[in-house]
Coordinates of C-alpha atoms in Angstrom, one line a residue:
Chain A
M1 CA 121.8 70.4 107.8
S2 CA 121.4 67.3 105.7
T3 CA 124.0 66.6 102.9
K4 CA 122.2 63.0 101.5
K5 CA 122.5 62.4 98.2
I6 CA 119.1 63.4 96.5
K7 CA 117.3 60.3 94.7
S8 CA 114.1 60.8 93.7
V9 CA 112.5 64.6 93.1
L10 CA 109.1 65.8 92.5
I11 CA 109.0 69.3 90.6
I12 CA 105.7 70.8 90.6
G13 CA 105.1 73.0 87.8
I14 CA 107.1 71.7 85.7
A15 CA 106.2 73.9 82.6
G16 CA 107.5 77.0 83.6
G17 CA 110.8 78.3 82.7
L18 CA 112.5 78.5 85.7
A19 CA 111.2 74.4 86.9
K20 CA 112.8 73.0 83.6
I21 CA 116.1 75.2 84.2
T22 CA 116.0 73.5 87.8
A23 CA 115.7 70.1 86.5
T24 CA 118.0 70.1 84.0
L25 CA 120.6 71.7 86.8
L26 CA 119.9 68.8 89.1
T27 CA 120.7 66.0 86.8
K28 CA 123.8 67.8 86.0
M29 CA 124.7 67.8 89.8
H30 CA 123.1 64.1 90.5
P31 CA 123.5 62.2 87.2
N32 CA 121.5 59.3 88.9
I33 CA 119.0 61.4 90.4
K34 CA 114.7 60.7 88.9
I35 CA 113.2 63.6 88.5
I36 CA 109.1 63.5 87.9
G37 CA 107.7 66.7 87.0
I38 CA 104.5 67.7 87.3
D39 CA 102.1 70.0 85.4
S40 CA 98.3 70.7 85.0
R41 CA 99.0 72.5 81.6
R42 CA 100.1 71.1 78.2
L43 CA 103.4 69.8 78.8
D44 CA 104.6 69.9 74.6
F45 CA 108.2 69.8 75.2
Q46 CA 110.7 66.9 75.4
P47 CA 112.4 67.0 78.8
S48 CA 116.5 67.7 79.1
S49 CA 117.4 64.4 80.4
P50 CA 116.2 60.9 80.2
N51 CA 116.3 61.2 83.9
I52 CA 113.2 63.5 83.8
T53 CA 109.4 62.1 83.8
L54 CA 106.7 64.3 82.7
I55 CA 102.9 64.0 83.9
Q56 CA 100.2 66.1 83.2
A57 CA 97.7 66.1 86.2
K58 CA 96.2 68.5 88.5
Y59 CA 97.4 68.1 92.0
T60 CA 94.3 69.3 93.5
R61 CA 92.5 66.0 92.1
S62 CA 92.8 63.0 94.4
N63 CA 95.3 60.7 91.7
F64 CA 98.0 63.3 92.1
E65 CA 98.2 60.9 95.5
N66 CA 99.6 58.0 93.1
I67 CA 102.7 59.8 92.0
F68 CA 103.8 59.7 95.8
R69 CA 102.9 56.2 96.1
E70 CA 104.6 54.8 92.8
H71 CA 107.6 57.4 93.7
E72 CA 110.0 57.4 96.8
F73 CA 110.7 60.8 96.7
D74 CA 113.4 62.1 98.8
S75 CA 112.7 65.6 97.9
V76 CA 109.5 68.1 96.8
I77 CA 110.0 71.4 95.0
H78 CA 107.2 73.4 94.7
L79 CA 107.2 75.9 91.8
G80 CA 103.6 75.6 90.8
R81 CA 102.5 78.7 92.2
T82 CA 100.0 80.4 89.4
S83 CA 101.3 84.1 88.4
H84 CA 99.2 87.0 88.2
A85 CA 100.1 87.9 85.3
S86 CA 96.8 87.2 83.2
S87 CA 94.5 90.5 82.5
N88 CA 92.2 89.0 84.3
P89 CA 93.3 87.9 87.7
L90 CA 89.8 89.1 90.1
G91 CA 88.1 87.2 87.8
S92 CA 90.4 83.7 88.5
L93 CA 91.0 84.4 92.4
A94 CA 88.6 81.3 93.3
K95 CA 91.0 79.3 90.9
R96 CA 94.0 80.6 92.0
L97 CA 92.8 80.5 96.1
D98 CA 92.4 76.7 95.0
L99 CA 95.2 76.1 93.2
N100 CA 98.0 78.1 95.6
V101 CA 96.4 77.8 99.1
I102 CA 94.4 74.5 99.3
G103 CA 96.7 72.5 96.7
T104 CA 99.8 73.4 98.3
Q105 CA 98.4 72.3 102.0
R106 CA 97.9 69.7 100.3
I107 CA 101.5 68.9 98.8
L108 CA 102.5 69.4 102.2
D109 CA 100.5 67.2 103.7
L110 CA 101.1 64.4 101.3
C111 CA 105.0 64.7 101.8
L112 CA 104.5 64.3 105.3
K113 CA 102.8 61.1 104.9
Y114 CA 104.9 60.0 102.6
E115 CA 107.7 61.0 104.1
V116 CA 109.6 63.5 102.0
K117 CA 113.2 64.1 103.5
R118 CA 113.3 68.0 101.9
V119 CA 110.5 70.5 100.2
L120 CA 111.4 73.8 99.0
I121 CA 108.5 75.9 98.4
L122 CA 108.8 78.9 96.0
S123 CA 107.1 81.9 96.7
T124 CA 107.4 85.9 95.7
F125 CA 108.4 88.9 97.6
H126 CA 105.2 90.5 96.8
V127 CA 104.1 89.1 99.5
Y128 CA 105.7 91.8 101.6
G129 CA 103.4 94.2 99.6
A130 CA 105.0 97.4 98.2
F131 CA 104.0 100.5 100.5
A132 CA 105.7 104.3 100.6
D133 CA 106.2 102.9 104.0
N134 CA 108.3 100.0 103.9
P135 CA 111.6 100.0 105.7
I136 CA 114.8 99.8 102.9
F137 CA 115.5 96.0 102.8
L138 CA 112.9 94.1 104.2
K139 CA 113.7 90.8 106.1
E140 CA 112.1 87.7 106.8
D141 CA 110.3 88.7 109.5
A142 CA 108.5 91.9 108.0
Q143 CA 104.4 91.8 108.0
L144 CA 103.3 90.2 105.0
R145 CA 100.8 93.2 104.1
A146 CA 100.4 92.6 100.5
D147 CA 96.7 92.1 100.8
F148 CA 96.0 94.6 102.8
K149 CA 95.4 97.0 100.0
H150 CA 95.0 94.6 97.0
P151 CA 92.6 92.0 98.4
E152 CA 93.3 89.8 94.5
I153 CA 96.8 89.1 95.9
R154 CA 95.5 87.3 99.0
D155 CA 96.3 83.7 97.5
V156 CA 99.7 84.5 97.5
V157 CA 100.1 85.6 100.8
E158 CA 98.2 82.8 102.2
M159 CA 100.0 80.7 100.3
D160 CA 103.2 81.7 102.3
Q161 CA 101.6 81.5 105.1
V162 CA 100.1 78.3 105.2
S163 CA 103.6 77.0 103.9
S164 CA 105.2 78.7 106.6
N165 CA 102.8 77.5 109.5
W166 CA 103.0 74.2 108.4
M167 CA 107.1 74.4 107.9
W168 CA 107.2 75.4 111.8
K169 CA 105.0 72.9 112.9
N170 CA 106.9 69.9 111.5
Q171 CA 110.2 71.6 111.6
D172 CA 111.3 68.2 113.6
L173 CA 110.0 65.5 111.5
I174 CA 111.1 67.4 107.4
K175 CA 113.1 70.2 106.1
T176 CA 111.4 72.9 104.7
V177 CA 112.4 75.8 102.7
I178 CA 110.4 78.8 101.4
L179 CA 112.4 81.0 99.2
R180 CA 110.6 84.7 98.7
P181 CA 112.6 85.7 95.5
C182 CA 112.8 89.2 94.1
N183 CA 111.9 89.8 90.4
I184 CA 112.8 86.6 88.4
V185 CA 113.9 87.5 85.1
G186 CA 115.5 85.7 82.3
P187 CA 114.5 84.5 79.0
S188 CA 112.2 81.7 80.0
I189 CA 110.6 83.9 82.6
K190 CA 106.7 85.1 81.3
N191 CA 106.1 87.1 84.7
A192 CA 104.3 90.8 84.7
I193 CA 107.3 92.4 85.4
T194 CA 108.9 91.6 82.4
A195 CA 106.3 92.3 80.2
Y196 CA 106.1 95.4 82.1
L197 CA 109.8 95.9 81.3
T198 CA 109.6 94.9 77.7
S199 CA 106.4 96.8 76.6
S200 CA 106.8 99.9 74.7
L201 CA 103.3 101.1 76.3
S202 CA 104.0 100.5 79.9
P203 CA 104.0 103.8 81.9
I204 CA 107.6 105.1 83.2
P205 CA 106.7 106.7 86.3
L206 CA 107.4 110.3 86.1
D207 CA 106.7 110.9 90.2
F208 CA 107.9 107.7 91.4
N209 CA 111.4 106.1 91.2
P210 CA 111.7 103.2 93.4
M211 CA 115.0 101.2 93.7
F212 CA 114.3 97.1 92.4
Q213 CA 116.7 94.2 92.9
F214 CA 116.3 91.2 89.4
L215 CA 117.6 88.0 90.1
H216 CA 118.6 86.3 86.4
E217 CA 116.8 82.1 86.4
F218 CA 119.6 81.0 86.2
D219 CA 120.7 82.0 89.7
M220 CA 117.1 81.1 91.0
A221 CA 117.8 77.8 89.4
N222 CA 120.7 77.2 91.0
L223 CA 119.7 78.4 94.1
I224 CA 116.8 75.6 94.2
A225 CA 118.6 73.1 93.0
G226 CA 122.2 73.5 94.9
G227 CA 120.0 74.8 98.1
I228 CA 117.4 72.6 98.5
N229 CA 120.5 70.1 100.3
K230 CA 121.8 72.7 101.8
M231 CA 119.2 75.4 103.5
K232 CA 117.9 74.9 106.8
T233 CA 114.5 74.8 107.6
G234 CA 113.5 78.4 107.2
I235 CA 112.4 81.3 105.0
Y236 CA 114.7 83.3 103.0
N237 CA 114.5 86.4 101.0
V238 CA 116.4 85.7 97.5
A239 CA 118.0 89.2 95.9
P240 CA 121.4 90.1 94.7
D241 CA 123.0 92.7 96.3
D242 CA 122.9 95.3 93.5
Y243 CA 119.6 97.3 93.3
I244 CA 118.2 99.6 90.2
S245 CA 116.0 102.4 89.8
I246 CA 112.7 101.3 87.7
R247 CA 113.1 104.1 85.6
D248 CA 117.5 102.9 84.8
A249 CA 116.1 99.5 84.6
K250 CA 113.6 100.8 81.6
K251 CA 116.9 102.6 79.9
L252 CA 118.5 99.9 80.5
V253 CA 116.2 97.2 78.8
G254 CA 115.8 100.3 76.6
K255 CA 112.1 99.0 75.0
G256 CA 110.7 102.4 75.9
G257 CA 107.8 103.2 77.6
I258 CA 105.8 106.4 77.8
P259 CA 106.3 108.6 80.7
M260 CA 104.2 109.8 82.8
S261 CA 102.3 110.1 86.7
V262 CA 101.4 106.5 88.4
F263 CA 99.6 108.5 90.6
L264 CA 97.5 109.9 87.4
L265 CA 97.4 106.3 86.2
E266 CA 96.6 104.8 89.2
N267 CA 93.3 106.9 89.3
A268 CA 92.6 106.7 85.5
A269 CA 89.5 104.5 84.8
Q270 CA 90.4 100.7 84.3
F271 CA 90.3 100.1 80.9
I272 CA 92.9 103.2 80.1
K273 CA 95.2 101.4 82.9
R274 CA 94.8 97.8 81.2
A275 CA 95.8 99.3 77.7
W276 CA 99.1 100.3 79.4
L277 CA 99.4 97.7 81.6
D278 CA 98.9 93.8 80.8
G279 CA 99.2 93.1 84.5
P280 CA 97.9 92.9 87.6
N281 CA 96.8 96.4 89.7
Y282 CA 98.9 95.9 92.1
L283 CA 101.8 96.3 90.1
I284 CA 101.4 99.9 89.8
D285 CA 102.5 99.7 93.4
Y286 CA 105.2 98.3 93.4
I287 CA 106.5 100.6 90.4
K288 CA 106.0 103.6 93.0
Y289 CA 106.7 102.4 96.1
P290 CA 110.3 100.3 97.2
C291 CA 110.2 96.4 98.0
L292 CA 113.7 95.6 98.6
L293 CA 115.1 92.2 100.2
D294 CA 117.6 92.0 102.5
N295 CA 119.1 88.4 101.6
N296 CA 122.0 88.5 104.6
A297 CA 120.1 85.4 105.6
L298 CA 120.5 83.8 103.1
K299 CA 124.1 84.4 102.9
T300 CA 124.6 83.2 106.5
I301 CA 122.6 79.7 105.8
Y302 CA 124.0 79.5 102.6
P303 CA 127.4 81.2 102.0
D304 CA 129.0 79.1 99.3
F305 CA 126.3 80.0 97.3
K306 CA 127.2 83.0 95.0
F307 CA 125.0 84.9 91.9
R308 CA 126.1 84.6 89.1
F309 CA 124.6 88.0 87.8
D310 CA 124.0 90.9 89.2
S311 CA 120.5 93.0 88.3
K312 CA 121.9 95.0 85.5
D313 CA 123.3 91.6 83.8
S314 CA 120.0 90.1 84.1
L315 CA 118.2 93.0 82.9
G316 CA 120.7 92.9 79.5
F317 CA 119.0 89.3 78.9
L318 CA 115.7 91.4 78.1
K319 CA 117.7 93.5 75.6
D320 CA 116.2 91.2 72.6
Chain B
M1 CA 127.7 153.0 95.9
P2 CA 125.8 153.2 92.1
F3 CA 123.3 150.7 91.4
N4 CA 124.5 147.7 89.2
F5 CA 122.0 145.1 88.3
R6 CA 124.9 142.7 86.6
D7 CA 126.7 142.6 89.9
I8 CA 123.4 141.8 91.7
L9 CA 123.1 138.7 89.5
D10 CA 126.7 137.7 89.2
S11 CA 126.5 137.5 93.0
F12 CA 123.8 134.8 92.4
K13 CA 126.2 133.3 89.9
V14 CA 126.4 129.7 91.5
P15 CA 130.6 128.6 91.8
D16 CA 130.0 125.9 89.7
E17 CA 134.1 124.8 90.8
E18 CA 132.5 124.2 94.1
I19 CA 129.7 121.8 93.5
D20 CA 131.6 120.2 91.1
Q21 CA 134.4 119.3 93.8
I22 CA 131.6 118.7 96.4
I23 CA 130.1 115.7 94.2
T24 CA 133.7 114.7 93.2
H25 CA 133.7 114.0 96.7
L26 CA 130.6 113.1 98.1
E27 CA 131.2 110.1 95.0
S28 CA 133.4 108.6 96.6
H29 CA 131.2 107.8 99.5
Y30 CA 128.7 106.5 96.7
P31 CA 131.0 105.0 94.0
N32 CA 127.6 104.3 91.9
G33 CA 126.2 107.7 92.4
S34 CA 123.0 106.3 94.1
D35 CA 122.0 104.2 96.8
P36 CA 119.3 101.8 98.0
Y37 CA 117.5 104.7 99.5
G38 CA 116.7 106.5 96.5
L39 CA 119.9 108.8 96.9
D40 CA 120.6 110.2 93.2
L41 CA 124.3 112.6 93.2
K42 CA 123.4 113.9 89.0
R43 CA 119.8 115.4 89.9
A44 CA 121.4 116.3 94.1
K45 CA 123.9 118.9 91.8
K46 CA 121.6 120.2 89.7
V47 CA 119.1 120.8 93.0
L48 CA 122.2 122.1 94.9
S49 CA 123.2 124.2 91.8
I50 CA 119.4 126.0 92.5
L51 CA 119.7 126.2 96.5
H52 CA 123.0 127.4 96.6
P53 CA 121.8 131.0 95.7
I54 CA 119.0 130.8 97.9
Y55 CA 120.9 129.3 100.8
Y56 CA 123.7 131.8 100.6
K57 CA 121.9 134.8 99.2
Y58 CA 118.1 134.4 100.4
F59 CA 118.4 132.9 103.7
K60 CA 122.2 134.1 104.4
V61 CA 122.7 131.3 106.6
R62 CA 125.8 131.6 109.4
V63 CA 126.8 128.1 110.8
F64 CA 128.9 128.0 113.8
G65 CA 130.2 125.2 115.4
K66 CA 131.7 123.2 112.6
E67 CA 134.6 122.7 114.6
N68 CA 132.3 119.8 116.6
V69 CA 131.5 117.9 113.3
Q70 CA 133.8 114.7 112.6
D71 CA 133.8 113.1 109.5
S72 CA 131.6 110.4 111.0
P73 CA 128.5 109.1 112.0
Y74 CA 125.7 110.8 114.2
I75 CA 122.0 110.9 115.1
V76 CA 121.9 114.9 114.1
A77 CA 119.0 116.1 116.6
S78 CA 117.6 119.5 116.0
N79 CA 115.0 121.8 117.3
H80 CA 111.9 122.3 114.4
S81 CA 110.9 125.1 112.8
G82 CA 109.7 127.7 109.8
Q83 CA 105.8 125.6 109.4
I84 CA 107.7 123.7 106.0
A85 CA 110.9 121.8 106.7
I86 CA 112.9 124.4 105.3
D87 CA 115.6 124.1 108.2
A88 CA 115.8 120.3 107.1
M89 CA 116.8 121.4 104.2
L90 CA 118.7 123.8 105.5
I91 CA 121.2 122.0 108.1
C92 CA 121.2 119.2 105.2
L93 CA 123.2 122.1 102.6
A94 CA 125.3 123.2 105.3
F95 CA 126.4 119.9 105.6
V96 CA 127.0 119.9 101.9
L97 CA 128.3 123.2 101.4
E98 CA 130.3 124.3 105.0
M99 CA 131.8 121.2 106.2
E100 CA 135.5 120.3 105.0
K101 CA 134.0 117.1 104.2
P102 CA 131.0 117.2 103.0
R103 CA 128.5 114.8 103.2
V104 CA 124.8 114.3 102.7
L105 CA 122.8 114.5 105.6
R106 CA 120.5 112.1 105.3
P107 CA 116.9 113.2 107.2
L108 CA 114.2 111.2 108.4
V109 CA 111.3 111.7 107.2
E110 CA 107.1 111.3 108.4
R111 CA 105.6 108.3 106.8
F112 CA 103.3 109.8 104.3
V113 CA 106.3 111.9 102.6
P114 CA 107.5 109.6 100.6
A115 CA 104.0 108.6 99.2
I116 CA 103.5 112.1 97.9
P117 CA 104.5 112.4 94.3
F118 CA 107.1 114.0 92.7
I119 CA 108.2 115.2 95.9
G120 CA 108.8 112.2 98.1
Q121 CA 110.9 111.1 95.0
L122 CA 112.7 114.4 95.0
F123 CA 113.3 114.4 98.9
A124 CA 114.7 110.6 98.8
E125 CA 116.9 112.0 95.4
G126 CA 118.2 114.8 97.7
G127 CA 119.0 112.0 100.5
A128 CA 115.9 111.4 102.6
V129 CA 114.6 108.6 104.0
L130 CA 111.6 107.4 105.7
G131 CA 111.9 107.2 109.4
D132 CA 111.9 104.0 110.4
R133 CA 114.1 102.4 112.8
E134 CA 115.4 99.9 111.0
N135 CA 116.2 102.5 108.1
C136 CA 117.8 104.2 111.2
Q137 CA 119.7 101.6 112.7
R138 CA 121.1 100.6 108.6
L139 CA 122.1 103.9 107.6
L140 CA 124.4 104.6 111.2
E141 CA 126.0 101.3 110.5
Q142 CA 126.9 102.2 107.4
G143 CA 128.5 105.4 108.9
E144 CA 125.7 108.6 107.5
S145 CA 124.8 110.5 109.6
V146 CA 120.9 111.0 110.0
L147 CA 119.0 114.2 111.0
V148 CA 115.9 114.2 113.3
F149 CA 113.3 116.9 114.9
P150 CA 112.8 115.2 118.1
E151 CA 109.3 117.2 118.5
G152 CA 108.2 116.1 115.0
V153 CA 105.0 117.8 113.7
R154 CA 104.2 119.7 116.8
G155 CA 107.5 121.7 116.9
I156 CA 107.3 123.3 113.0
A157 CA 103.6 123.5 113.6
K158 CA 103.4 126.1 115.9
N159 CA 101.5 129.5 116.2
H160 CA 103.4 132.8 116.4
E161 CA 102.9 133.3 120.1
D162 CA 104.9 130.0 120.4
Y163 CA 107.4 130.7 118.7
Y164 CA 111.2 129.5 120.1
K165 CA 109.2 127.3 122.5
L166 CA 110.6 124.3 122.4
Q167 CA 108.2 121.2 122.2
N168 CA 108.6 118.0 124.3
F169 CA 111.5 115.8 123.2
T170 CA 110.3 112.5 122.3
K171 CA 112.7 109.9 123.1
G172 CA 112.8 107.4 120.4
F173 CA 116.7 108.8 118.5
I174 CA 118.3 108.3 122.0
R175 CA 117.5 104.8 122.1
Q176 CA 119.0 104.5 118.3
A177 CA 121.9 106.3 119.2
L178 CA 122.4 103.7 122.3
Q179 CA 121.3 100.4 120.0
A180 CA 123.6 102.1 117.0
K181 CA 126.4 103.6 119.9
K182 CA 126.6 106.2 118.2
P183 CA 126.8 110.0 119.7
I184 CA 124.2 112.9 118.9
L185 CA 125.1 115.9 117.6
P186 CA 122.6 118.8 119.0
I187 CA 121.3 121.4 116.8
A188 CA 119.8 124.7 117.1
V189 CA 118.3 126.6 113.8
V190 CA 117.6 130.2 114.3
G191 CA 115.9 132.5 112.3
A192 CA 113.2 129.8 110.9
E193 CA 110.5 131.0 112.9
E194 CA 110.4 134.3 111.3
F195 CA 109.8 132.7 107.9
Y196 CA 106.2 132.7 108.4
P197 CA 105.7 135.7 110.9
Y198 CA 102.2 135.5 111.5
V199 CA 100.7 132.1 112.0
Q200 CA 97.4 130.3 113.3
H201 CA 96.6 126.7 112.9
S202 CA 93.4 125.4 112.1
K203 CA 92.5 122.2 113.7
K204 CA 89.8 121.7 112.4
L205 CA 90.8 122.1 108.7
A206 CA 94.4 119.3 109.2
K207 CA 91.7 117.2 110.4
L208 CA 89.2 118.1 107.3
L209 CA 91.8 117.9 104.8
N210 CA 93.5 114.6 106.7
A211 CA 96.8 116.8 106.9
P212 CA 98.9 116.7 110.0
A213 CA 98.7 120.3 110.5
F214 CA 97.3 123.4 108.6
P215 CA 99.0 127.2 108.9
L216 CA 97.3 129.7 108.2
T217 CA 98.8 133.0 107.6
P218 CA 97.8 136.4 106.4
T219 CA 100.0 136.7 103.4
M220 CA 98.0 133.6 101.9
L221 CA 95.6 136.3 100.6
L222 CA 98.4 136.8 98.0
G223 CA 98.0 132.9 96.5
P224 CA 100.8 131.1 96.1
L225 CA 103.4 134.5 95.8
G226 CA 102.2 134.8 99.8
L227 CA 103.0 130.8 100.6
L228 CA 107.2 132.1 99.5
P229 CA 109.0 132.1 103.2
M230 CA 110.5 135.3 104.4
P231 CA 113.8 135.9 103.5
S232 CA 114.8 135.6 107.4
P233 CA 118.2 135.3 107.7
V234 CA 119.0 131.7 109.4
D235 CA 122.1 130.7 112.1
I236 CA 122.7 127.2 112.4
Y237 CA 124.6 126.2 116.0
I238 CA 125.8 123.1 116.1
G239 CA 126.4 122.2 119.6
R240 CA 129.1 119.4 121.3
P241 CA 128.5 116.1 120.6
Y242 CA 126.7 113.7 123.4
E243 CA 128.1 111.0 124.4
L244 CA 125.7 108.4 126.3
P245 CA 126.9 106.1 128.6
E246 CA 127.8 103.0 127.1
D247 CA 126.2 101.4 130.4
I248 CA 122.2 102.3 129.6
K249 CA 120.7 100.0 127.1
P250 CA 118.5 100.5 124.4
E251 CA 115.5 99.3 126.1
A252 CA 116.1 101.3 129.4
S253 CA 113.0 102.5 131.3
D254 CA 112.2 106.4 130.1
N255 CA 113.5 107.4 133.7
E256 CA 116.8 106.1 133.1
I257 CA 116.8 107.9 129.6
A258 CA 115.6 110.9 131.0
P259 CA 118.7 112.6 132.8
H260 CA 120.4 112.7 129.2
L261 CA 117.5 114.3 127.2
E262 CA 117.1 117.0 129.7
L263 CA 121.0 117.4 128.9
I264 CA 120.4 117.6 125.3
V265 CA 117.4 119.9 125.0
E266 CA 119.1 122.2 127.8
Q267 CA 121.9 122.5 125.3
I268 CA 119.9 123.3 122.2
K269 CA 117.8 125.7 124.5
D270 CA 121.6 127.6 125.4
M271 CA 122.0 127.8 121.5
I272 CA 118.3 129.2 120.3
L273 CA 118.8 132.0 123.2
E274 CA 122.6 133.0 122.3
G275 CA 121.4 132.4 119.2
R276 CA 118.6 135.1 119.4
K277 CA 120.5 137.6 121.3
K278 CA 123.6 137.6 117.9
R279 CA 121.2 137.8 115.6
R280 CA 121.1 140.4 112.4
P281 CA 117.7 142.2 111.8
F282 CA 115.3 141.3 110.5
W283 CA 112.1 143.1 110.3
A284 CA 109.9 140.3 111.5
N285 CA 112.5 139.0 114.7
K286 CA 110.6 137.8 117.4
P287 CA 112.1 140.0 120.6
L288 CA 113.2 138.1 123.8
E289 CA 110.9 140.2 125.8
N290 CA 108.2 138.5 124.0
D291 CA 108.7 135.0 125.4

């Protein structure tokens, strides 16, 4: 287990809420740290610390390598996966494949070339897929089946697989941690599940009621900031111990919704679905079938880490 | 005795106090009133109120061998009969309503069940769990008992001439018991076969509808009413727990496992035979001499 000090970190996807919190936590944990935050999106915010430098750039472009050349990063945190939260996920599949798969491969190759010591990649529990025949509590070695039914999520599965293959291939050279968190929620997070939970027009399933796990953005950022130095090479599910049914989650958030059969919704015309659910098609499966994570590997490898918020606490932050 | 409609209605009245006591006991096992598999004690209580008269008054269930059940985890293995899984429901109800310490028996269901709208949810709220090895091991480790039907669909979907003929038992449940180091509790259900006295299965229709089985019975001509099972009295026999030797590994060959499977099947067969001899009269009872 590497316990060397973290001096210089590259955070990819710094415009995201989670990346900002992670950067802030890192500056508190390591006062002399230098953080370069990169994102292709507009960076119209002030960093929380003078130790953080923001750069707007695309990491698929050739000049991205200059950043590695100019800064001797000892750690790279890849939080730059393009999400599916847009209303037209099919239309942007090629773009997402380029960014999430080719882009990730490029980042990892540069990490190797410039002798980065630690890499942390944020994947997602969506890679497992929500299926009626999922065992309760998916372990890290479960098959990644998300794209069996929804090809539009192929980029997420491929990104995870590219990272995993690279991780095992280079495990003697570089410490790599892949995290597969459950639903992350919090005031800074804009994702499909947050949109679903906070919309008064979203469907509340009458015919299914799967269990969900929710992770607060602070816990996720805290795990990344603390864990990059403490976790061994490997893939880890990230989820609190508790769980809540989707109906109870909607009730707890208190924004209402439309009770209906998601079986019928799934078979309804696309435009009707769009009116109710401004999110990716595969999300409907996640409100039908369970996709809970087994968190024992994380507990074993990082026993000091304690979640500050449980699923219900985390949902409480979506009330207002 | 003069006919009294009120007395009949009263006999179907659900003893709320008894159900409250059962739920209170179960809440000590499930403090949240739920579990990650979808169990929901609040909903289960409502369903229990509906099923209570069906269990006692309609199917007039009797349970023999309650003394064989301790408050500890088992793989409960039963014969399967009755075309639809009412036998599973009655066994689960027996463990809730009839045991000194009520417990939620977790039936392991076929993979298609959780995908059925409303039904999958209803099953899960009552304790059913997808029949998956990991789920089974996790439940047993947590001290839960699981209910399995080692005959599978072949057991439940029989033509009427095959009633009470045990189909081949798969060995998976024995391997699960070996892995979890838990005993197997054999169970025989007598009376469920006569829920639908005359049945022939259409393999062609089942294939056409992509269904595991498609039973045809003359009462279907009556429409939905004809699908109601007959009020055949049901007897549930609970056998002695079968402890597997500790020196057999879960990966043991089929030959090593076969003698144990045979003993379990024999125990179930004996209980079925005894049960059929002691059956209460019912017009559709299949006579022993017709076997």
